[in-house]
Coordinates of N, CA and C in Angstrom, one line a residue:
X1082 N 0.9 -1.2 0.0 CA 0.0 0.0 0.0 C 0.9 1.2 0.0
X1083 N 0.6 2.2 -1.0 CA 1.5 3.3 -1.1 C 1.2 4.3 0.0
X1084 N 2.0 5.4 0.2 CA 1.9 6.3 1.3 C 0.6 7.1 1.2
X1085 N 0.2 7.5 0.0 CA -1.0 8.4 -0.2 C -2.2 7.6 0.3
X1086 N -2.3 6.3 -0.1 CA -3.4 5.5 0.2 C -3.5 5.3 1.7
X1087 N -2.3 5.0 2.4 CA -2.3 4.9 3.8 C -2.8 6.1 4.5
X1088 N -2.4 7.3 4.1 CA -2.9 8.6 4.7 C -4.4 8.7 4.5
X1089 N -4.9 8.4 3.3 CA -6.3 8.5 3.1 C -7.1 7.5 4.0
X1090 N -6.6 6.3 4.2 CA -7.2 5.3 5.1 C -7.2 5.8 6.5
X1091 N -6.1 6.3 7.0 CA -6.0 6.8 8.4 C -7.0 8.0 8.6
X1092 N -7.1 8.9 7.6 CA -8.0 10.0 7.7 C -9.4 9.6 7.7
X1093 N -9.8 8.6 6.9 CA -11.1 8.0 6.9 C -11.5 7.4 8.3
X1094 N -10.5 6.6 8.8 CA -10.8 5.9 10.1 C -10.9 7.0 11.2
X1095 N -10.1 8.0 11.2 CA -10.2 9.1 12.2 C -11.5 9.8 12.1
X1096 N -12.0 10.1 10.9 CA -13.3 10.8 10.7 C -14.4 10.0 11.3
X1097 N -14.4 8.6 11.0 CA -15.4 7.8 11.5 C -15.4 7.7 13.0
X1098 N -14.2 7.6 13.6 CA -14.1 7.6 15.1 C -14.7 8.9 15.7
X1099 N -14.4 10.0 15.1 CA -14.9 11.3 15.6 C -16.4 11.3 15.6
X1100 N -17.0 10.9 14.4 CA -18.4 10.9 14.3 C -19.1 10.0 15.3
X1101 N -18.5 8.8 15.5 CA -19.1 7.9 16.4 C -19.0 8.4 17.8
X1102 N -17.9 9.1 18.2 CA -17.8 9.7 19.5 C -18.8 10.8 19.7
X1103 N -19.0 11.6 18.7 CA -20.0 12.7 18.8 C -21.4 12.1 19.0
X1104 N -21.7 11.1 18.2 CA -23.0 10.5 18.4 C -23.2 9.9 19.7
X1105 N -22.2 9.2 20.3 CA -22.3 8.7 21.6 C -22.5 9.8 22.7
X1106 N -21.7 10.9 22.5 CA -21.8 12.0 23.5 C -23.2 12.6 23.4
X1107 N -23.7 12.8 22.2 CA -25.1 13.3 22.0 C -26.1 12.4 22.7
X1108 N -25.9 11.1 22.5 CA -26.9 10.2 23.2 C -26.8 10.3 24.7
X1109 N -25.6 10.4 25.2 CA -25.5 10.6 26.7 C -26.1 11.8 27.2
X1110 N -25.9 13.0 26.5 CA -26.5 14.2 26.9 C -28.0 14.2 26.8
X1111 N -28.5 13.5 25.8 CA -30.0 13.4 25.7 C -30.6 12.6 26.8
X1112 N -29.8 11.6 27.3 CA -30.2 10.7 28.4 C -30.2 11.5 29.7
X1113 N -29.2 12.3 29.9 CA -29.0 13.1 31.1 C -30.0 14.2 31.2
X1114 N -30.2 15.0 30.2 CA -31.0 16.2 30.2 C -32.5 15.8 30.3
X1115 N -33.2 16.3 31.2 CA -34.6 16.0 31.4 C -35.5 16.6 30.3
X1116 N -36.6 16.1 30.0 CA -37.6 16.7 29.1 C -38.4 17.7 29.9
X1117 N -38.2 19.0 29.6 CA -38.9 20.0 30.4 C -40.2 20.4 29.7
X1118 N -41.2 20.4 30.6 CA -42.5 20.9 30.1 C -42.8 22.3 30.6
X1119 N -43.0 23.2 29.7 CA -43.1 24.6 30.1 C -44.5 25.1 30.3
X1120 N -45.5 24.3 29.7 CA -46.9 24.8 29.8 C -47.3 24.5 31.2
X1121 N -47.9 25.6 31.8 CA -48.3 25.5 33.2 C -49.3 24.3 33.5
X1122 N -50.2 24.1 32.5 CA -51.1 23.0 32.7 C -50.5 21.7 32.9
X1123 N -49.2 21.6 32.4 CA -48.5 20.3 32.4 C -47.7 20.1 33.7
X1124 N -47.5 21.2 34.5 CA -46.8 21.1 35.7 C -47.5 20.3 36.8
X1125 N -46.8 19.7 37.7 CA -47.4 18.9 38.7 C -47.8 19.8 39.9
X1126 N -49.0 19.6 40.4 CA -49.5 20.3 41.6 C -48.8 19.7 42.8
X1127 N -48.8 20.4 43.9 CA -48.3 19.9 45.2 C -47.5 20.8 46.0
X1128 N -46.8 20.3 47.0 CA -46.0 21.1 47.9 C -44.5 21.0 47.4
X1129 N -43.9 22.2 47.3 CA -42.5 22.3 46.8 C -41.6 22.9 47.8
X1130 N -40.4 22.4 47.9 CA -39.4 22.9 48.8 C -38.2 23.5 48.0
X1131 N -37.7 24.6 48.4 CA -36.6 25.2 47.7 C -35.4 24.3 47.6
X1132 N -34.8 24.1 46.4 CA -33.5 23.4 46.3 C -32.4 24.4 46.5
X1133 N -31.8 24.5 47.7 CA -30.8 25.5 48.1 C -29.6 25.5 47.2
X1134 N -29.3 24.3 46.6 CA -28.1 24.2 45.7 C -28.3 24.8 44.4
X1135 N -29.6 25.2 44.1 CA -29.9 25.8 42.8 C -30.8 27.0 43.0
X1136 N -30.3 27.9 43.8 CA -31.1 29.1 44.1 C -30.2 30.3 44.3
X1137 N -30.7 31.5 44.0 CA -30.0 32.7 44.2 C -30.9 33.8 44.5
X1138 N -30.5 34.6 45.5 CA -31.3 35.8 45.9 C -30.4 37.0 45.8
X1139 N -30.7 37.8 44.8 CA -29.8 39.0 44.5 C -30.5 40.3 44.8
X1140 N -29.7 41.3 45.3 CA -30.3 42.6 45.4 C -29.4 43.6 44.7
X1141 N -30.1 44.7 44.2 CA -29.4 45.7 43.4 C -29.8 47.1 44.0
X1142 N -28.8 48.0 44.1 CA -29.1 49.3 44.6 C -28.2 50.4 44.0
X1143 N -28.7 51.5 43.7 CA -27.9 52.6 43.1 C -26.9 53.2 44.0
X1144 N -25.7 53.5 43.5 CA -24.7 54.0 44.3 C -24.1 55.3 43.6
X1145 N -24.3 56.5 44.3 CA -23.9 57.8 43.9 C -24.5 58.2 42.6
X1146 N -25.6 57.5 42.2 CA -26.2 57.8 40.9 C -25.3 57.4 39.7
X1147 N -24.2 56.7 40.0 CA -23.3 56.3 38.9 C -23.3 54.9 38.5
X1148 N -23.6 54.0 39.5 CA -23.6 52.6 39.2 C -24.6 51.8 40.0
X1149 N -24.7 50.6 39.7 CA -25.6 49.7 40.4 C -24.8 48.7 41.2
X1150 N -25.0 48.8 42.6 CA -24.2 47.9 43.5 C -25.0 46.6 43.6
X1151 N -24.3 45.5 43.4 CA -25.0 44.2 43.4 C -24.5 43.3 44.5
X1152 N -25.4 42.7 45.3 CA -25.0 41.7 46.3 C -26.0 40.6 46.3
X1153 N -25.8 39.7 47.3 CA -26.7 38.5 47.4 C -26.8 38.0 48.8
X1154 N -27.8 37.2 49.1 CA -27.9 36.5 50.4 C -27.7 35.0 50.0
X1155 N -26.8 34.4 50.8 CA -26.5 33.0 50.5 C -27.3 32.0 51.2
X1156 N -28.0 32.4 52.2 CA -28.8 31.4 53.0 C -30.2 31.9 53.1
X1157 N -31.1 31.1 52.4 CA -32.6 31.4 52.5 C -33.3 30.1 52.2
X1158 N -34.6 30.1 52.5 CA -35.4 28.9 52.3 C -36.8 29.4 51.9
X1159 N -37.5 28.5 51.2 CA -38.8 28.8 50.8 C -39.7 27.6 50.6
X1160 N -41.0 27.7 50.7 CA -41.9 26.6 50.4 C -43.0 27.2 49.5
X1161 N -43.3 26.4 48.5 CA -44.3 26.8 47.5 C -45.4 25.7 47.4
X1162 N -46.6 26.1 47.4 CA -47.7 25.2 47.3 C -48.6 25.7 46.2
X1163 N -48.8 24.9 45.1 CA -49.7 25.4 44.1 C -50.3 24.3 43.3
X1164 N -51.4 24.7 42.6 CA -52.1 23.8 41.7 C -52.1 24.6 40.4
X1165 N -51.5 24.0 39.3 CA -51.5 24.7 38.0 C -52.8 25.0 37.4
X1166 N -53.8 24.3 37.9 CA -55.2 24.5 37.4 C -55.9 25.6 38.2
X1167 N -55.3 26.0 39.3 CA -56.0 27.0 40.2 C -54.9 27.8 40.9
X1168 N -54.2 28.7 40.1 CA -53.1 29.4 40.7 C -53.5 30.4 41.7
X1169 N -54.8 30.8 41.8 CA -55.2 31.8 42.7 C -55.1 31.3 44.2
X1170 N -55.0 30.0 44.4 CA -54.9 29.5 45.7 C -53.4 29.2 46.1
X1171 N -52.5 29.5 45.2 CA -51.1 29.2 45.5 C -50.6 30.0 46.7
X1172 N -49.6 29.5 47.3 CA -49.0 30.2 48.4 C -47.5 30.0 48.4
X1173 N -46.8 31.1 48.9 CA -45.3 31.1 49.0 C -44.9 31.7 50.3
X1174 N -44.0 30.9 51.0 CA -43.4 31.4 52.3 C -41.9 31.3 52.2
X1175 N -41.2 32.4 52.6 CA -39.8 32.4 52.5 C -39.1 33.1 53.6
X1176 N -37.9 32.7 54.0 CA -37.2 33.3 55.1 C -35.7 33.5 54.6
X1177 N -35.1 34.6 55.0 CA -33.7 34.9 54.6 C -32.9 35.2 55.9
X1178 N -31.7 34.5 55.9 CA -30.8 34.7 57.0 C -30.0 36.0 56.6
X1179 N -30.2 37.1 57.4 CA -29.6 38.4 57.1 C -28.0 38.3 57.2
X1180 N -27.5 37.5 58.1 CA -26.1 37.5 58.3 C -25.4 36.8 57.1
X1181 N -26.1 36.2 56.2 CA -25.5 35.6 55.0 C -25.3 36.5 53.9
X1182 N -25.4 37.8 54.1 CA -25.2 38.8 53.0 C -23.8 38.6 52.4
X1183 N -23.7 38.7 51.1 CA -22.4 38.5 50.4 C -22.2 39.7 49.4
X1184 N -21.3 40.5 49.7 CA -21.0 41.7 48.8 C -19.6 41.8 48.5
X1185 N -18.8 40.7 48.7 CA -17.4 40.7 48.4 C -16.6 41.8 49.1
X1186 N -17.1 42.2 50.3 CA -16.4 43.3 51.1 C -16.7 42.9 52.5
X1187 N -15.8 42.3 53.2 CA -16.1 41.8 54.5 C -16.4 42.9 55.5
X1188 N -15.6 44.0 55.4 CA -15.8 45.1 56.4 C -17.2 45.7 56.2
X1189 N -17.6 46.0 55.0 CA -18.9 46.6 54.7 C -20.0 45.6 55.1
X1190 N -19.8 44.3 54.8 CA -20.8 43.3 55.2 C -21.1 43.3 56.7
X1191 N -20.0 43.5 57.5 CA -20.1 43.5 59.0 C -20.8 44.8 59.4
X1192 N -20.5 45.9 58.7 CA -21.2 47.2 59.0 C -22.7 47.1 58.8
X1193 N -23.1 46.4 57.7 CA -24.5 46.3 57.4 C -25.3 45.6 58.4
X1194 N -24.6 44.8 59.3 CA -25.3 44.1 60.3 C -25.7 45.0 61.5
X1195 N -25.1 46.2 61.6 CA -25.4 47.0 62.8 C -26.8 47.6 62.8
X1196 N -27.1 48.3 63.9 CA -28.5 48.8 64.1 C -28.8 50.0 63.1
X1197 N -27.8 50.5 62.5 CA -28.2 51.6 61.5 C -28.7 51.0 60.2
X1198 N -28.3 49.7 60.0 CA -28.8 49.1 58.7 C -29.7 47.9 59.1
X1199 N -29.3 46.7 59.0 CA -30.2 45.5 59.1 C -30.5 45.2 60.6
X1200 N -29.6 45.6 61.5 CA -29.8 45.3 62.9 C -30.1 43.8 63.1
X1201 N -29.2 43.0 62.5 CA -29.4 41.5 62.5 C -29.3 40.8 63.8
X1202 N -28.7 41.5 64.8 CA -28.6 40.8 66.1 C -30.0 40.8 66.7
X1203 N -30.8 41.8 66.5 CA -32.2 41.8 67.0 C -33.1 41.2 66.0
X1204 N -32.9 41.4 64.7 CA -33.8 40.8 63.7 C -32.9 40.0 62.7
X1205 N -32.7 38.7 63.1 CA -31.7 37.9 62.3 C -32.3 37.4 61.0
X1206 N -33.6 37.5 60.8 CA -34.2 37.0 59.6 C -35.2 38.0 59.0
X1207 N -35.3 37.9 57.6 CA -36.4 38.6 56.9 C -37.3 37.5 56.4
X1208 N -38.6 37.8 56.2 CA -39.6 36.8 55.8 C -40.6 37.4 54.8
X1209 N -41.1 36.5 54.0 CA -42.2 36.9 53.0 C -43.2 35.9 53.1
X1210 N -44.5 36.3 53.2 CA -45.6 35.4 53.1 C -46.6 36.0 52.1
X1211 N -47.0 35.2 51.1 CA -47.9 35.6 50.1 C -49.3 35.5 50.6
X1212 N -50.2 36.4 50.1 CA -51.6 36.4 50.5 C -52.5 36.2 49.3
X1213 N -52.1 36.8 48.2 CA -52.9 36.6 46.9 C -52.0 36.4 45.8
X1214 N -52.5 35.7 44.8 CA -51.8 35.4 43.5 C -52.7 35.8 42.4
X1215 N -52.1 36.7 41.5 CA -52.9 37.2 40.3 C -52.2 36.7 39.1
X1216 N -53.1 36.1 38.2 CA -52.6 35.5 36.9 C -52.3 36.7 36.0
X1217 N -51.1 36.7 35.4 CA -50.7 37.7 34.4 C -50.8 37.1 33.0
X1218 N -50.2 35.9 32.9 CA -50.2 35.1 31.6 C -50.2 33.6 32.0
X1219 N -50.0 32.8 31.0 CA -50.0 31.4 31.2 C -48.9 30.9 32.2
X1220 N -47.8 31.7 32.2 CA -46.7 31.3 33.0 C -46.2 32.4 33.9
X1221 N -46.9 33.5 34.0 CA -46.5 34.6 34.8 C -47.6 35.0 35.8
X1222 N -47.1 35.3 37.0 CA -48.1 35.6 38.1 C -47.5 36.6 39.1
X1223 N -48.4 37.4 39.7 CA -47.9 38.3 40.8 C -48.3 37.7 42.1
X1224 N -47.2 37.5 42.9 CA -47.4 37.0 44.3 C -47.4 38.2 45.2
X1225 N -48.5 38.6 45.8 CA -48.6 39.8 46.7 C -48.7 39.3 48.1
X1226 N -47.9 39.9 49.0 CA -48.0 39.5 50.4 C -47.2 40.5 51.3
X1227 N -46.8 40.0 52.4 CA -46.1 40.9 53.4 C -44.7 40.5 53.5
X1228 N -43.8 41.5 53.5 CA -42.4 41.3 53.7 C -42.1 41.9 55.1
X1229 N -41.5 41.1 55.9 CA -41.1 41.6 57.3 C -39.5 41.7 57.3
X1230 N -39.1 42.9 57.6 CA -37.6 43.2 57.6 C -37.4 44.2 58.7
X1231 N -36.4 43.9 59.6 CA -36.1 44.8 60.7 C -37.3 45.0 61.6
X1232 N -38.2 44.0 61.7 CA -39.3 44.1 62.6 C -40.5 44.9 62.0
X1233 N -40.3 45.4 60.7 CA -41.3 46.2 60.1 C -42.0 45.3 59.0
X1234 N -43.3 45.3 58.8 CA -44.0 44.6 57.8 C -44.6 45.5 56.8
X1235 N -44.3 45.3 55.5 CA -44.9 46.1 54.5 C -45.4 45.2 53.3
X1236 N -46.4 45.6 52.6 CA -46.9 44.8 51.4 C -45.9 44.9 50.3
X1237 N -45.6 43.8 49.6 CA -44.7 43.7 48.5 C -45.3 42.8 47.5
X1238 N -45.1 43.1 46.2 CA -45.5 42.2 45.1 C -44.3 41.7 44.3
X1239 N -44.2 40.4 44.1 CA -43.2 39.8 43.3 C -43.8 39.3 42.0
X1240 N -43.2 39.7 40.9 CA -43.6 39.2 39.6 C -42.9 37.9 39.3
X1241 N -43.6 36.8 39.3 CA -43.0 35.5 39.2 C -43.2 34.9 37.8
X1242 N -42.3 34.1 37.4 CA -42.3 33.4 36.1 C -42.0 31.9 36.4
X1243 N -42.8 31.0 35.9 CA -42.4 29.6 36.0 C -41.8 29.2 34.6
X1244 N -40.7 28.6 34.7 CA -39.9 28.2 33.4 C -40.1 26.8 33.0
X1245 N -40.8 26.0 33.8 CA -41.1 24.6 33.3 C -40.8 23.6 34.5
X1246 N -41.2 22.4 34.2 CA -41.0 21.3 35.2 C -40.5 20.1 34.5
X1247 N -39.8 19.2 35.3 CA -39.3 18.0 34.8 C -38.9 17.1 35.9
X1248 N -38.8 15.8 35.6 CA -38.3 14.8 36.6 C -36.8 15.0 36.7
X1249 N -36.2 15.2 37.8 CA -34.8 15.4 38.0 C -34.2 14.1 38.5
X1250 N -33.4 13.5 37.6 CA -32.8 12.2 37.9 C -31.8 12.3 39.0
X1251 N -31.2 13.5 39.2 CA -30.1 13.6 40.2 C -30.7 13.6 41.6
X1252 N -31.9 14.1 41.8 CA -32.5 14.2 43.1 C -33.6 13.2 43.3
X1253 N -34.1 12.6 42.2 CA -35.3 11.8 42.3 C -36.6 12.5 42.5
X1254 N -36.5 13.8 42.4 CA -37.7 14.6 42.7 C -38.2 15.4 41.4
X1255 N -39.5 15.5 41.3 CA -40.0 16.4 40.2 C -39.6 17.8 40.6
X1256 N -39.1 18.6 39.6 CA -38.6 19.9 39.9 C -39.2 20.9 38.9
X1257 N -39.4 22.1 39.5 CA -39.9 23.2 38.6 C -38.9 24.4 38.7
X1258 N -38.7 25.1 37.6 CA -37.9 26.3 37.6 C -38.7 27.6 37.8
X1259 N -38.2 28.5 38.5 CA -38.9 29.7 39.0 C -38.0 30.9 39.1
X1260 N -38.5 32.0 38.7 CA -37.8 33.3 38.9 C -38.8 34.4 39.3
X1261 N -38.3 35.4 40.0 CA -39.2 36.5 40.4 C -38.4 37.7 40.6
X1262 N -39.1 38.9 40.4 CA -38.5 40.2 40.7 C -39.4 41.0 41.5
X1263 N -38.9 41.9 42.3 CA -39.7 42.8 43.1 C -38.8 44.0 43.5
X1264 N -39.5 45.0 44.1 CA -38.8 46.2 44.5 C -39.3 46.7 45.8
X1265 N -38.4 47.1 46.7 CA -38.8 47.7 48.0 C -38.1 49.0 48.2
X1266 N -38.6 49.8 49.2 CA -37.8 51.0 49.6 C -37.2 50.7 51.0
X1267 N -35.9 50.9 51.1 CA -35.3 50.5 52.4 C -35.8 51.5 53.5
X1268 N -36.1 52.7 53.1 CA -36.6 53.6 54.1 C -37.9 53.2 54.8
X1269 N -38.7 52.4 54.0 CA -39.9 51.8 54.6 C -39.6 50.9 55.8
X1270 N -38.4 50.4 55.8 CA -38.0 49.4 56.9 C -37.0 50.0 57.9
X1271 N -37.0 51.4 57.9 CA -36.1 52.0 58.9 C -34.7 52.1 58.5
X1272 N -34.3 51.9 57.3 CA -32.9 52.0 56.8 C -32.9 53.2 55.9
X1273 N -32.8 54.4 56.4 CA -32.8 55.6 55.6 C -31.5 56.4 55.6
X1274 N -30.4 55.8 56.0 CA -29.2 56.5 56.1 C -28.6 56.7 54.6
X1275 N -28.0 57.8 54.4 CA -27.2 58.1 53.2 C -28.1 58.2 51.9
X1276 N -29.4 58.4 52.1 CA -30.2 58.7 50.9 C -30.0 60.1 50.5
X1277 N -29.7 60.5 49.3 CA -29.8 59.7 48.1 C -28.4 59.2 47.6
X1278 N -27.4 59.4 48.4 CA -26.0 58.9 48.0 C -26.1 57.5 47.7
X1279 N -26.7 56.7 48.6 CA -27.1 55.3 48.3 C -28.6 55.3 48.1
X1280 N -29.0 54.7 47.0 CA -30.4 54.7 46.6 C -31.4 54.2 47.7
X1281 N -32.6 54.6 47.6 CA -33.6 54.2 48.5 C -34.3 52.9 48.0
X1282 N -34.5 52.8 46.7 CA -35.1 51.6 46.1 C -34.1 50.5 45.9
X1283 N -34.6 49.3 46.3 CA -33.8 48.1 46.2 C -34.5 47.1 45.3
X1284 N -33.9 46.7 44.2 CA -34.4 45.7 43.3 C -34.0 44.3 43.8
X1285 N -35.0 43.4 43.9 CA -34.8 42.0 44.3 C -35.0 41.0 43.2
X1286 N -34.1 40.1 43.1 CA -34.3 39.1 42.0 C -34.1 37.7 42.6
X1287 N -34.9 36.8 42.3 CA -34.9 35.4 42.8 C -34.8 34.4 41.6
X1288 N -33.9 33.5 41.7 CA -33.7 32.4 40.7 C -33.6 31.1 41.4
X1289 N -34.6 30.2 41.1 CA -34.6 29.0 42.0 C -35.2 27.8 41.3
X1290 N -34.9 26.7 41.8 CA -35.5 25.4 41.5 C -36.2 24.9 42.8
X1291 N -37.4 24.4 42.6 CA -38.2 23.8 43.7 C -38.4 22.3 43.5
X1292 N -38.3 21.6 44.6 CA -38.5 20.1 44.5 C -39.9 19.8 45.1
X1293 N -40.6 18.9 44.4 CA -41.9 18.4 44.8 C -41.6 17.4 46.0
X1294 N -41.9 17.8 47.2 CA -41.6 17.0 48.3 C -42.6 15.8 48.5
X1295 N -43.7 15.9 47.7 CA -44.7 14.8 47.8 C -44.4 13.7 46.7
X1296 N -43.4 13.9 45.9 CA -43.1 13.0 44.8 C -41.8 12.3 45.1
X1297 N -41.8 11.0 45.1 CA -40.6 10.2 45.3 C -40.0 9.7 44.0

């Protein structure tokens, strides 16, 4: 066999190997990735618990009118109960550990715990309890309820979106994807220092997965 023919043969064998490997990888990915149902009517009703490993609570606030300061809370929990056929009776309860604030600045994070700001020694947690749910679209809803922070309770509405649901082979639980946005005024909760140098309005964003605790 001459050199040119050998090179052609090796190239052909390599190409076939690459294609077979790609097909095998695609098959594995298809097996691992769940089939997500996004229509609300297809989601499973029941009681859901926050999956803390796949959740984020982010806050944003204006600084000097020049930029948006972004932080997060690393420890929070929530329970969601809903029936996709009757979202008006859904309920959401959440608690946040104030000391878990994460702003990539240890000194400032400690300062925010004092009584000028969160006063976390006296009020270690914030909580939200929904009272009404209003349907906006097939997958979007307003959760209105009470937010308690620093011992003060005020009405707040979170605009929520359900992104779909699927059986999660990693946890063995049926899982739904969920996000929500809301806004509060910190002055409403007794944190009015340095306004307007530091903005009064705080934007809140939640990204989370919930596990159906009734499904094994």
